[in-house]
mmCIF file of C-alpha atoms and ligand atoms in Angstrom:
data_model
loop_
_atom_site.group_PDB
_atom_site.id
_atom_site.type_symbol
_atom_site.label_atom_id
_atom_site.label_comp_id
_atom_site.label_asym_id
_atom_site.label_seq_id
_atom_site.Cartn_x
_atom_site.Cartn_y
_atom_site.Cartn_z
ATOM 1 C CA UNK A 1116 103.269 120.886 93.149
ATOM 2 C CA UNK A 1117 107.418 121.946 92.641
ATOM 3 C CA UNK A 1118 110.319 119.566 92.726
ATOM 4 C CA UNK A 1119 111.148 120.528 96.111
ATOM 5 C CA UNK A 1120 107.652 119.820 97.749
ATOM 6 C CA UNK A 1121 107.829 116.347 95.728
ATOM 7 C CA UNK A 1122 110.987 115.482 97.252
ATOM 8 C CA UNK A 1123 109.792 116.038 100.731
ATOM 9 C CA UNK A 1124 106.621 114.137 100.119
ATOM 10 C CA UNK A 1125 108.776 110.993 98.904
ATOM 11 C CA UNK A 1126 110.401 111.088 102.396
ATOM 12 C CA UNK A 1127 107.193 111.259 104.102
ATOM 13 C CA UNK A 1128 105.678 108.614 101.760
ATOM 14 C CA UNK A 1129 106.304 105.847 104.446
ATOM 15 C CA UNK A 1130 103.966 106.951 106.999
ATOM 16 C CA UNK A 1131 106.544 107.280 109.635
ATOM 17 C CA UNK A 1132 107.425 110.132 111.820
ATOM 18 C CA UNK A 1133 110.049 112.672 110.378
ATOM 19 C CA UNK A 1134 111.183 115.429 112.906
ATOM 20 C CA UNK A 1135 111.414 119.178 111.242
ATOM 21 C CA UNK A 1136 114.950 119.190 111.967
ATOM 22 C CA UNK A 1137 116.157 115.503 110.525
ATOM 23 C CA UNK A 1138 113.812 116.341 107.764
ATOM 24 C CA UNK A 1139 115.575 120.074 107.399
ATOM 25 C CA UNK A 1140 119.374 118.128 107.704
ATOM 26 C CA UNK A 1141 118.390 115.717 105.094
ATOM 27 C CA UNK A 1142 117.034 118.179 102.519
ATOM 28 C CA UNK A 1143 119.449 120.975 103.296
ATOM 29 C CA UNK A 1144 117.374 123.500 104.089
ATOM 30 C CA UNK A 1145 115.665 125.465 107.235
ATOM 31 C CA UNK A 1146 112.987 123.874 109.473
ATOM 32 C CA UNK A 1147 110.867 126.981 108.428
ATOM 33 C CA UNK A 1148 111.298 125.681 104.963
ATOM 34 C CA UNK A 1149 110.168 122.234 105.976
ATOM 35 C CA UNK A 1150 107.225 123.947 107.606
ATOM 36 C CA UNK A 1151 106.219 125.961 104.546
ATOM 37 C CA UNK A 1152 106.625 123.157 102.104
ATOM 38 C CA UNK A 1153 104.217 120.880 104.726
ATOM 39 C CA UNK A 1154 101.503 123.939 104.511
ATOM 40 C CA UNK A 1155 101.738 123.921 100.476
ATOM 41 C CA UNK A 1156 101.310 120.170 100.415
ATOM 42 C CA UNK A 1157 98.210 120.080 102.549
ATOM 43 C CA UNK A 1158 96.580 122.237 100.166
ATOM 44 C CA UNK A 1159 96.589 119.021 97.933
ATOM 45 C CA UNK A 1160 93.384 117.154 97.770
ATOM 46 C CA UNK A 1161 94.138 113.638 99.349
ATOM 47 C CA UNK A 1162 97.611 115.121 101.523
ATOM 48 C CA UNK A 1163 97.292 115.263 104.988
ATOM 49 C CA UNK A 1164 100.526 115.753 106.793
ATOM 50 C CA UNK A 1165 99.980 115.550 110.401
ATOM 51 C CA UNK A 1166 102.243 117.539 112.676
ATOM 52 C CA UNK A 1167 102.874 116.346 116.346
ATOM 53 C CA UNK A 1168 104.611 118.152 118.962
ATOM 54 C CA UNK A 1169 107.747 116.318 119.909
ATOM 55 C CA UNK A 1170 107.586 113.480 117.036
ATOM 56 C CA UNK A 1171 107.251 115.557 113.919
ATOM 57 C CA UNK A 1172 105.635 114.973 110.961
ATOM 58 C CA UNK A 1173 103.853 112.219 109.264
ATOM 59 C CA UNK A 1174 101.322 111.095 106.780
ATOM 60 C CA UNK A 1175 98.472 108.889 108.561
ATOM 61 C CA UNK A 1176 98.826 106.352 105.999
ATOM 62 C CA UNK A 1177 101.817 105.483 103.735
ATOM 63 C CA UNK A 1178 101.578 106.550 100.096
ATOM 64 C CA UNK A 1179 102.210 104.123 97.455
ATOM 65 C CA UNK A 1180 103.926 106.616 94.802
ATOM 66 C CA UNK A 1181 104.193 106.310 91.237
ATOM 67 C CA UNK A 1182 107.531 105.018 90.071
ATOM 68 C CA UNK A 1183 108.337 105.101 86.428
ATOM 69 C CA UNK A 1184 110.909 101.800 86.459
ATOM 70 C CA UNK A 1185 108.395 99.974 88.423
ATOM 71 C CA UNK A 1186 105.485 101.008 85.955
ATOM 72 C CA UNK A 1187 108.037 99.797 82.991
ATOM 73 C CA UNK A 1188 109.029 96.822 84.296
ATOM 74 C CA UNK A 1189 105.732 95.247 84.230
ATOM 75 C CA UNK A 1190 105.711 96.033 80.277
ATOM 76 C CA UNK A 1191 107.064 93.303 78.245
ATOM 77 C CA UNK A 1192 110.381 94.461 76.664
ATOM 78 C CA UNK A 1193 109.465 94.140 72.987
ATOM 79 C CA UNK A 1194 106.363 96.276 73.678
ATOM 80 C CA UNK A 1195 108.595 98.759 75.723
ATOM 81 C CA UNK A 1196 110.403 100.147 72.512
ATOM 82 C CA UNK A 1197 106.870 100.884 71.077
ATOM 83 C CA UNK A 1198 106.357 103.347 74.153
ATOM 84 C CA UNK A 1199 109.342 105.843 74.172
ATOM 85 C CA UNK A 1200 108.063 108.102 76.459
ATOM 86 C CA UNK A 1201 106.605 108.009 79.919
ATOM 87 C CA UNK A 1202 105.973 110.913 81.866
ATOM 88 C CA UNK A 1203 105.428 110.819 85.674
ATOM 89 C CA UNK A 1204 103.857 114.260 86.868
ATOM 90 C CA UNK A 1205 102.856 114.559 90.130
ATOM 91 C CA UNK A 1206 100.005 117.093 89.688
ATOM 92 C CA UNK A 1207 98.726 118.291 86.152
ATOM 93 C CA UNK A 1208 95.531 119.658 84.951
ATOM 94 C CA UNK A 1209 94.552 116.614 83.050
ATOM 95 C CA UNK A 1210 97.058 113.905 81.932
ATOM 96 C CA UNK A 1211 94.728 113.881 78.370
ATOM 97 C CA UNK A 1212 95.116 117.579 77.803
ATOM 98 C CA UNK A 1213 98.768 117.208 78.426
ATOM 99 C CA UNK A 1214 99.422 114.801 75.890
ATOM 100 C CA UNK A 1215 97.494 116.684 73.436
ATOM 101 C CA UNK A 1216 99.311 119.805 73.691
ATOM 102 C CA UNK A 1217 102.831 118.296 74.257
ATOM 103 C CA UNK A 1218 102.821 115.133 71.954
ATOM 104 C CA UNK A 1219 104.863 115.050 69.071
ATOM 105 C CA UNK A 1220 102.649 114.853 65.997
ATOM 106 C CA UNK A 1221 104.826 112.557 64.049
ATOM 107 C CA UNK A 1222 105.017 110.433 66.721
ATOM 108 C CA UNK A 1223 106.022 106.719 66.150
ATOM 109 C CA UNK A 1224 104.749 104.537 68.806
ATOM 110 C CA UNK A 1225 103.313 105.721 71.948
ATOM 111 C CA UNK A 1226 103.880 108.594 74.581
ATOM 112 C CA UNK A 1227 102.367 107.881 77.937
ATOM 113 C CA UNK A 1228 101.497 110.037 80.690
ATOM 114 C CA UNK A 1229 100.391 108.950 84.335
ATOM 115 C CA UNK A 1230 99.730 111.618 87.218
ATOM 116 C CA UNK A 1231 99.357 111.588 90.977
ATOM 117 C CA UNK A 1232 96.280 113.789 91.087
ATOM 118 C CA UNK A 1233 94.697 116.165 88.075
ATOM 119 C CA UNK A 1234 93.168 119.285 88.978
ATOM 120 C CA UNK A 1235 91.015 119.622 85.955
ATOM 121 C CA UNK A 1236 90.420 116.112 85.126
ATOM 122 C CA UNK A 1237 87.653 115.904 82.284
ATOM 123 C CA UNK A 1238 85.307 113.450 81.214
ATOM 124 C CA UNK A 1239 82.802 113.429 78.068
ATOM 125 C CA UNK A 1240 81.290 116.656 77.238
ATOM 126 C CA UNK A 1241 83.320 118.763 79.527
ATOM 127 C CA UNK A 1242 82.324 116.976 82.633
ATOM 128 C CA UNK A 1243 84.923 116.446 85.560
ATOM 129 C CA UNK A 1244 86.486 113.571 86.750
ATOM 130 C CA UNK A 1245 87.466 113.552 90.243
ATOM 131 C CA UNK A 1246 90.847 112.425 92.000
ATOM 132 C CA UNK A 1247 92.993 112.718 94.803
ATOM 133 C CA UNK A 1248 96.602 112.700 95.068
ATOM 134 C CA UNK A 1249 98.063 108.969 95.089
ATOM 135 C CA UNK A 1250 95.146 106.985 95.528
ATOM 136 C CA UNK A 1251 93.743 107.040 91.855
ATOM 137 C CA UNK A 1252 94.903 105.742 88.718
ATOM 138 C CA UNK A 1253 95.088 108.748 86.104
ATOM 139 C CA UNK A 1254 96.749 107.530 82.972
ATOM 140 C CA UNK A 1255 96.622 108.677 79.317
ATOM 141 C CA UNK A 1256 98.544 106.872 76.271
ATOM 142 C CA UNK A 1257 98.887 108.815 73.194
ATOM 143 C CA UNK A 1258 98.862 106.658 69.793
ATOM 144 C CA UNK A 1259 99.128 107.544 66.075
ATOM 145 C CA UNK A 1260 96.839 105.690 63.910
ATOM 146 C CA UNK A 1261 97.016 105.526 60.320
ATOM 147 C CA UNK A 1262 93.158 105.336 60.166
ATOM 148 C CA UNK A 1263 90.646 107.938 59.284
ATOM 149 C CA UNK A 1264 88.871 109.925 61.913
ATOM 150 C CA UNK A 1265 85.592 107.846 61.448
ATOM 151 C CA UNK A 1266 87.491 104.649 62.085
ATOM 152 C CA UNK A 1267 88.355 105.604 65.600
ATOM 153 C CA UNK A 1268 84.708 105.801 66.644
ATOM 154 C CA UNK A 1269 84.749 102.368 68.362
ATOM 155 C CA UNK A 1270 88.120 103.181 70.124
ATOM 156 C CA UNK A 1271 86.727 103.745 73.427
ATOM 157 C CA UNK A 1272 84.859 100.363 73.445
ATOM 158 C CA UNK A 1273 88.107 98.746 72.769
ATOM 159 C CA UNK A 1274 89.859 100.538 75.693
ATOM 160 C CA UNK A 1275 86.770 99.707 78.054
ATOM 161 C CA UNK A 1276 87.353 96.013 77.059
ATOM 162 C CA UNK A 1277 91.538 96.340 77.727
ATOM 163 C CA UNK A 1278 90.313 97.883 81.487
ATOM 164 C CA UNK A 1279 87.810 95.514 82.096
ATOM 165 C CA UNK A 1280 90.134 92.544 81.341
ATOM 166 C CA UNK A 1281 92.913 94.018 83.166
ATOM 167 C CA UNK A 1282 90.803 94.191 86.169
ATOM 168 C CA UNK A 1283 89.616 90.740 85.885
ATOM 169 C CA UNK A 1284 93.591 89.521 85.789
ATOM 170 C CA UNK A 1285 93.720 91.283 89.166
ATOM 171 C CA UNK A 1286 90.981 89.245 90.543
ATOM 172 C CA UNK A 1287 87.925 91.553 90.239
ATOM 173 C CA UNK A 1288 84.465 89.617 89.061
ATOM 174 C CA UNK A 1289 82.044 92.004 90.150
ATOM 175 C CA UNK A 1290 82.473 94.610 87.491
ATOM 176 C CA UNK A 1291 80.860 95.345 83.994
ATOM 177 C CA UNK A 1292 80.915 97.988 81.163
ATOM 178 C CA UNK A 1293 78.522 100.531 80.771
ATOM 179 C CA UNK A 1294 78.331 101.969 76.981
ATOM 180 C CA UNK A 1295 80.025 103.676 75.774
ATOM 181 C CA UNK A 1296 82.880 104.332 78.487
ATOM 182 C CA UNK A 1297 82.370 103.422 81.946
ATOM 183 C CA UNK A 1298 83.404 100.760 83.881
ATOM 184 C CA UNK A 1299 80.598 99.826 87.014
ATOM 185 C CA UNK A 1300 80.595 97.443 89.780
ATOM 186 C CA UNK A 1301 76.845 96.999 90.981
ATOM 187 C CA UNK A 1302 75.248 100.031 89.607
ATOM 188 C CA UNK A 1303 78.230 102.142 91.014
ATOM 189 C CA UNK A 1304 81.178 104.085 88.637
ATOM 190 C CA UNK A 1305 84.731 102.546 89.021
ATOM 191 C CA UNK A 1306 86.364 103.992 85.889
ATOM 192 C CA UNK A 1307 85.938 106.079 83.222
ATOM 193 C CA UNK A 1308 87.565 106.189 80.009
ATOM 194 C CA UNK A 1309 87.902 109.350 77.671
ATOM 195 C CA UNK A 1310 89.206 109.224 74.141
ATOM 196 C CA UNK A 1311 90.247 112.113 72.175
ATOM 197 C CA UNK A 1312 91.608 112.595 68.861
ATOM 198 C CA UNK A 1313 92.832 115.269 66.475
ATOM 199 C CA UNK A 1314 94.222 114.704 62.897
ATOM 200 C CA UNK A 1315 93.138 114.776 59.321
ATOM 201 C CA UNK A 1316 89.750 113.367 58.626
ATOM 202 C CA UNK A 1317 91.414 110.816 56.139
ATOM 203 C CA UNK A 1318 93.923 110.086 58.875
ATOM 204 C CA UNK A 1319 96.638 109.917 60.120
ATOM 205 C CA UNK A 1320 95.148 110.532 63.500
ATOM 206 C CA UNK A 1321 96.752 111.123 67.119
ATOM 207 C CA UNK A 1322 94.345 109.533 69.583
ATOM 208 C CA UNK A 1323 94.673 109.953 73.628
ATOM 209 C CA UNK A 1324 93.185 107.268 75.496
ATOM 210 C CA UNK A 1325 92.626 108.290 78.909
ATOM 211 C CA UNK A 1326 91.744 106.040 82.070
ATOM 212 C CA UNK A 1327 90.748 107.377 85.449
ATOM 213 C CA UNK A 1328 90.301 104.432 88.012
ATOM 214 C CA UNK A 1329 89.800 104.719 91.628
ATOM 215 C CA UNK A 1330 91.688 102.979 94.126
ATOM 216 C CA UNK A 1331 91.045 104.567 97.422
ATOM 217 C CA UNK A 1332 88.502 107.671 96.883
ATOM 218 C CA UNK A 1333 87.381 109.072 100.366
ATOM 219 C CA UNK A 1334 84.164 110.247 100.469
ATOM 220 C CA UNK A 1335 85.108 113.556 101.711
ATOM 221 C CA UNK A 1336 86.696 114.256 98.257
ATOM 222 C CA UNK A 1337 83.567 113.001 96.237
ATOM 223 C CA UNK A 1338 81.211 115.727 96.844
ATOM 224 C CA UNK A 1339 81.119 116.653 93.544
ATOM 225 C CA UNK A 1340 80.638 113.411 91.993
ATOM 226 C CA UNK A 1341 76.653 113.388 90.848
ATOM 227 C CA UNK A 1342 76.540 109.815 90.421
ATOM 228 C CA UNK A 1343 77.057 106.628 92.529
ATOM 229 C CA UNK A 1344 80.747 105.537 92.705
ATOM 230 C CA UNK A 1345 82.951 103.103 94.149
ATOM 231 C CA UNK A 1346 86.616 102.303 94.639
ATOM 232 C CA UNK A 1347 88.741 99.256 93.906
ATOM 233 C CA UNK A 1348 89.386 99.035 97.669
ATOM 234 C CA UNK A 1349 85.936 98.231 98.234
ATOM 235 C CA UNK A 1350 85.599 95.535 95.704
ATOM 236 C CA UNK A 1351 88.910 94.049 95.680
ATOM 237 C CA UNK A 1352 91.566 92.907 98.665
ATOM 238 C CA UNK A 1353 94.403 93.163 98.717
ATOM 239 C CA UNK A 1354 94.301 96.299 96.713
ATOM 240 C CA UNK A 1355 96.805 95.605 93.737
ATOM 241 C CA UNK A 1356 100.188 97.614 93.796
ATOM 242 C CA UNK A 1357 99.326 100.930 92.248
ATOM 243 C CA UNK A 1358 102.566 100.843 89.860
ATOM 244 C CA UNK A 1359 102.000 97.230 88.714
ATOM 245 C CA UNK A 1360 98.503 97.765 87.967
ATOM 246 C CA UNK A 1361 99.262 101.263 86.110
ATOM 247 C CA UNK A 1362 102.044 98.973 84.175
ATOM 248 C CA UNK A 1363 99.451 96.184 83.437
ATOM 249 C CA UNK A 1364 96.851 98.612 82.011
ATOM 250 C CA UNK A 1365 99.624 100.306 79.923
ATOM 251 C CA UNK A 1366 101.093 97.051 78.481
ATOM 252 C CA UNK A 1367 97.591 95.802 77.612
ATOM 253 C CA UNK A 1368 96.609 99.344 76.010
ATOM 254 C CA UNK A 1369 99.918 99.235 73.641
ATOM 255 C CA UNK A 1370 98.644 95.622 72.700
ATOM 256 C CA UNK A 1371 95.314 97.302 71.942
ATOM 257 C CA UNK A 1372 96.558 100.165 69.913
ATOM 258 C CA UNK A 1373 98.322 97.706 67.709
ATOM 259 C CA UNK A 1374 95.452 95.505 67.495
ATOM 260 C CA UNK A 1375 93.109 98.324 66.872
ATOM 261 C CA UNK A 1376 95.235 99.359 63.693
ATOM 262 C CA UNK A 1377 95.372 96.411 62.326
ATOM 263 C CA UNK A 1378 91.912 94.773 63.271
ATOM 264 C CA UNK A 1379 89.885 97.360 63.943
ATOM 265 C CA UNK A 1380 86.983 96.898 66.503
ATOM 266 C CA UNK A 1381 85.689 93.444 65.252
ATOM 267 C CA UNK A 1382 88.131 91.331 67.636
ATOM 268 C CA UNK A 1383 86.989 93.497 70.905
ATOM 269 C CA UNK A 1384 82.999 93.096 70.601
ATOM 270 C CA UNK A 1385 82.776 89.455 71.588
ATOM 271 C CA UNK A 1386 84.744 90.162 74.873
ATOM 272 C CA UNK A 1387 82.285 93.505 75.162
ATOM 273 C CA UNK A 1388 79.484 91.055 75.188
ATOM 274 C CA UNK A 1389 81.062 89.023 78.501
ATOM 275 C CA UNK A 1390 81.006 92.463 80.342
ATOM 276 C CA UNK A 1391 78.258 94.381 78.909
ATOM 277 C CA UNK A 1392 75.563 95.285 81.786
ATOM 278 C CA UNK A 1393 72.494 96.331 80.195
ATOM 279 C CA UNK A 1394 72.080 93.437 77.640
ATOM 280 C CA UNK A 1395 68.446 93.080 77.085
ATOM 281 C CA UNK A 1396 67.517 95.188 79.910
ATOM 282 C CA UNK A 1397 65.162 98.401 79.556
ATOM 283 C CA UNK A 1398 67.211 101.507 79.595
ATOM 284 C CA UNK A 1399 66.888 105.186 78.483
ATOM 285 C CA UNK A 1400 68.911 107.245 76.270
ATOM 286 C CA UNK A 1401 69.223 110.967 76.998
ATOM 287 C CA UNK A 1402 69.685 113.619 74.495
ATOM 288 C CA UNK A 1403 69.753 116.927 76.171
ATOM 289 C CA UNK A 1404 66.222 117.331 77.119
ATOM 290 C CA UNK A 1405 64.870 114.523 75.088
ATOM 291 C CA UNK A 1406 64.665 111.009 76.104
ATOM 292 C CA UNK A 1407 64.043 107.369 74.149
ATOM 293 C CA UNK A 1408 63.392 104.336 76.007
ATOM 294 C CA UNK A 1409 63.835 100.822 74.671
ATOM 295 C CA UNK A 1410 65.322 97.588 74.857
ATOM 296 C CA UNK A 1411 69.290 97.553 74.810
ATOM 297 C CA UNK A 1412 70.052 94.990 72.109
ATOM 298 C CA UNK A 1413 74.117 95.441 72.196
ATOM 299 C CA UNK A 1414 76.601 96.877 70.015
ATOM 300 C CA UNK A 1415 76.686 97.535 66.137
ATOM 301 C CA UNK A 1416 79.920 96.429 64.170
ATOM 302 C CA UNK A 1417 81.094 100.231 64.596
ATOM 303 C CA UNK A 1418 80.584 100.427 68.404
ATOM 304 C CA UNK A 1419 77.071 102.143 68.348
ATOM 305 C CA UNK A 1420 74.234 101.072 70.824
ATOM 306 C CA UNK A 1421 71.202 99.167 69.123
ATOM 307 C CA UNK A 1422 67.991 99.844 70.872
ATOM 308 C CA UNK A 1423 64.550 98.032 70.164
ATOM 309 C CA UNK A 1424 62.406 101.572 70.808
ATOM 310 C CA UNK A 1425 59.109 102.833 69.973
ATOM 311 C CA UNK A 1426 60.171 103.245 66.262
ATOM 312 C CA UNK A 1427 61.738 99.863 65.740
ATOM 313 C CA UNK A 1428 65.385 99.056 66.126
ATOM 314 C CA UNK A 1429 67.855 101.844 65.811
ATOM 315 C CA UNK A 1430 71.809 102.522 66.415
ATOM 316 C CA UNK A 1431 72.729 105.189 68.356
ATOM 317 C CA UNK A 1432 76.265 106.815 68.344
ATOM 318 C CA UNK A 1433 77.825 108.189 71.626
ATOM 319 C CA UNK A 1434 78.409 111.711 70.537
ATOM 320 C CA UNK A 1435 75.332 113.144 72.419
ATOM 321 C CA UNK A 1436 73.899 110.098 73.951
ATOM 322 C CA UNK A 1437 73.925 109.200 77.392
ATOM 323 C CA UNK A 1438 72.621 105.691 78.661
ATOM 324 C CA UNK A 1439 70.542 105.480 81.938
ATOM 325 C CA UNK A 1440 69.094 102.313 83.203
ATOM 326 C CA UNK A 1441 68.900 99.768 86.065
ATOM 327 C CA UNK A 1442 71.715 97.053 86.766
HETATM 328 P P1 LIG B 2541 77.823 109.018 80.082
HETATM 329 O O1 LIG B 2541 76.889 107.995 79.800
HETATM 330 O O2 LIG B 2541 76.948 110.117 78.946
HETATM 331 O O3 LIG B 2541 79.268 108.667 79.820
HETATM 332 P P2 LIG B 2541 78.532 110.024 82.721
HETATM 333 O O4 LIG B 2541 77.719 110.704 83.732
HETATM 334 O O5 LIG B 2541 79.386 108.341 83.143
HETATM 335 O O6 LIG B 2541 77.506 109.579 81.299
HETATM 336 P P3 LIG B 2541 81.297 111.209 81.721
HETATM 337 O O7 LIG B 2541 81.439 112.066 81.200
HETATM 338 O O8 LIG B 2541 81.420 109.560 81.168
HETATM 339 O O9 LIG B 2541 79.727 110.935 82.084
HETATM 340 O O10 LIG B 2541 81.947 110.952 83.326
HETATM 341 C C1 LIG B 2541 81.619 111.994 83.885
HETATM 342 C C2 LIG B 2541 80.918 111.713 85.208
HETATM 343 O O11 LIG B 2541 81.731 110.894 85.758
HETATM 344 C C3 LIG B 2541 80.830 112.985 85.900
HETATM 345 O O12 LIG B 2541 79.911 113.921 85.814
HETATM 346 C C4 LIG B 2541 80.787 112.183 87.422
HETATM 347 O O13 LIG B 2541 79.537 112.074 87.604
HETATM 348 C C5 LIG B 2541 81.444 111.184 87.564
HETATM 349 N N1 LIG B 2541 82.804 111.062 87.851
HETATM 350 C C6 LIG B 2541 83.574 111.928 88.106
HETATM 351 N N2 LIG B 2541 84.610 111.570 88.844
HETATM 352 C C7 LIG B 2541 84.624 110.414 88.960
HETATM 353 C C8 LIG B 2541 85.134 109.483 89.807
HETATM 354 N N3 LIG B 2541 86.405 109.563 90.450
HETATM 355 N N4 LIG B 2541 84.858 108.490 90.145
HETATM 356 C C9 LIG B 2541 83.422 107.929 89.381
HETATM 357 N N5 LIG B 2541 82.651 108.773 88.879
HETATM 358 C C10 LIG B 2541 83.381 109.837 88.649
HETATM 359 C C1 LIG B 2542 84.357 109.734 81.787
HETATM 360 O O1 LIG B 2542 84.157 108.614 82.601
HETATM 361 O O2 LIG B 2542 83.604 110.531 80.999
HETATM 362 C C2 LIG B 2542 85.921 109.680 81.688
HETATM 363 C C3 LIG B 2542 86.584 109.865 82.719
HETATM 364 C C4 LIG B 2542 88.049 109.858 82.184
HETATM 365 C C5 LIG B 2542 89.176 110.324 83.044
HETATM 366 C C6 LIG B 2542 90.558 110.228 82.671
HETATM 367 S S1 LIG B 2542 91.860 110.362 83.891
HETATM 368 C C7 LIG B 2542 93.128 110.278 83.158
HETATM 369 C C8 LIG B 2542 92.472 111.238 81.743
HETATM 370 N N1 LIG B 2542 92.997 112.712 81.918
HETATM 371 C C9 LIG B 2542 91.677 113.253 81.660
HETATM 372 O O3 LIG B 2542 91.441 114.413 82.073
HETATM 373 N N2 LIG B 2542 90.648 112.491 81.879
HETATM 374 C C10 LIG B 2542 91.200 111.161 81.562
#
């Protein structure tokens, strides 16, 4: 989406009718140029600008567009100084990929990126993360840790706890965490976390913490999701303001990075237990074509999954393992 298309969308975001003539005057272009921009905008998943003869163009429902000032206003001023850069992008391949490519390697503090839509949002092991324009949270924060790469193994657990707590503070109560990186509501996936790190084995390391959260995901856009999913609109009313939610998530993530640098995973493990959806339940661990069944016995100090399985108690790490079970 180019700047001119985004400018037009900002005008239409109120969900009201705007005539082609008025839009053309407002944006100092021809009516044909407005029409062309509308065609381009309508190719983006989640945007469906209607054209009604005699009335003009409008979005069927208003769009709650991202606003950097509104996001930053939610972050406590002393923490804001730890976030020198917040980039707001209408459309990007992946906010994680963007930060991994763009990030200043000698970064002090954090660099964040939030997008209205990702065309190649990613999950673990090359899997896809689906989003539609303006109706989700696609947020990444890059942070430099003076820790060895191995010490970052528990970071996605700490981020999961952070997201779960922010959702509780919004009034959601039905959610839980599925090891190692998902937020679920009644067996359906609401949010996913992807932590990607680069750097020296002994440190320092740059970690990019990515969060994808569904606010209003239309079923028509979810055809590629091969597991039960849900969105916040289905479990929380009224829906939180998107900018406030992104700001709250960012503030909580900054605090988590600072605490993780100082204390590691330990302070997050107790809270993980409060949200853990599989404790004491029978689960399957999938590793490619292999499967191990056992009783889920919680997390190890490093954030591994402890399973009471056929050969006794064993700890599994998230690299190549997927957890499946019944809630
Ligand atoms: P694992 O237990 O290995 O983490 P997972 O199936 O949750 O398994 P992830 O890599 O964590 O895999 O997440 C990617 C998966 O999430 C996709 O394969 C898809 O099934 C699902 N998914 C993609 N987009 C969404 C979305 N917007 N909402 C909910 N689920 C989604
Ligand atoms: C998962 O469930 O495996 C993780 C999904 C993570 C999706 C988020 S959206 C923001 C960030 N950018 C990406 O490409 N992925 C993460």
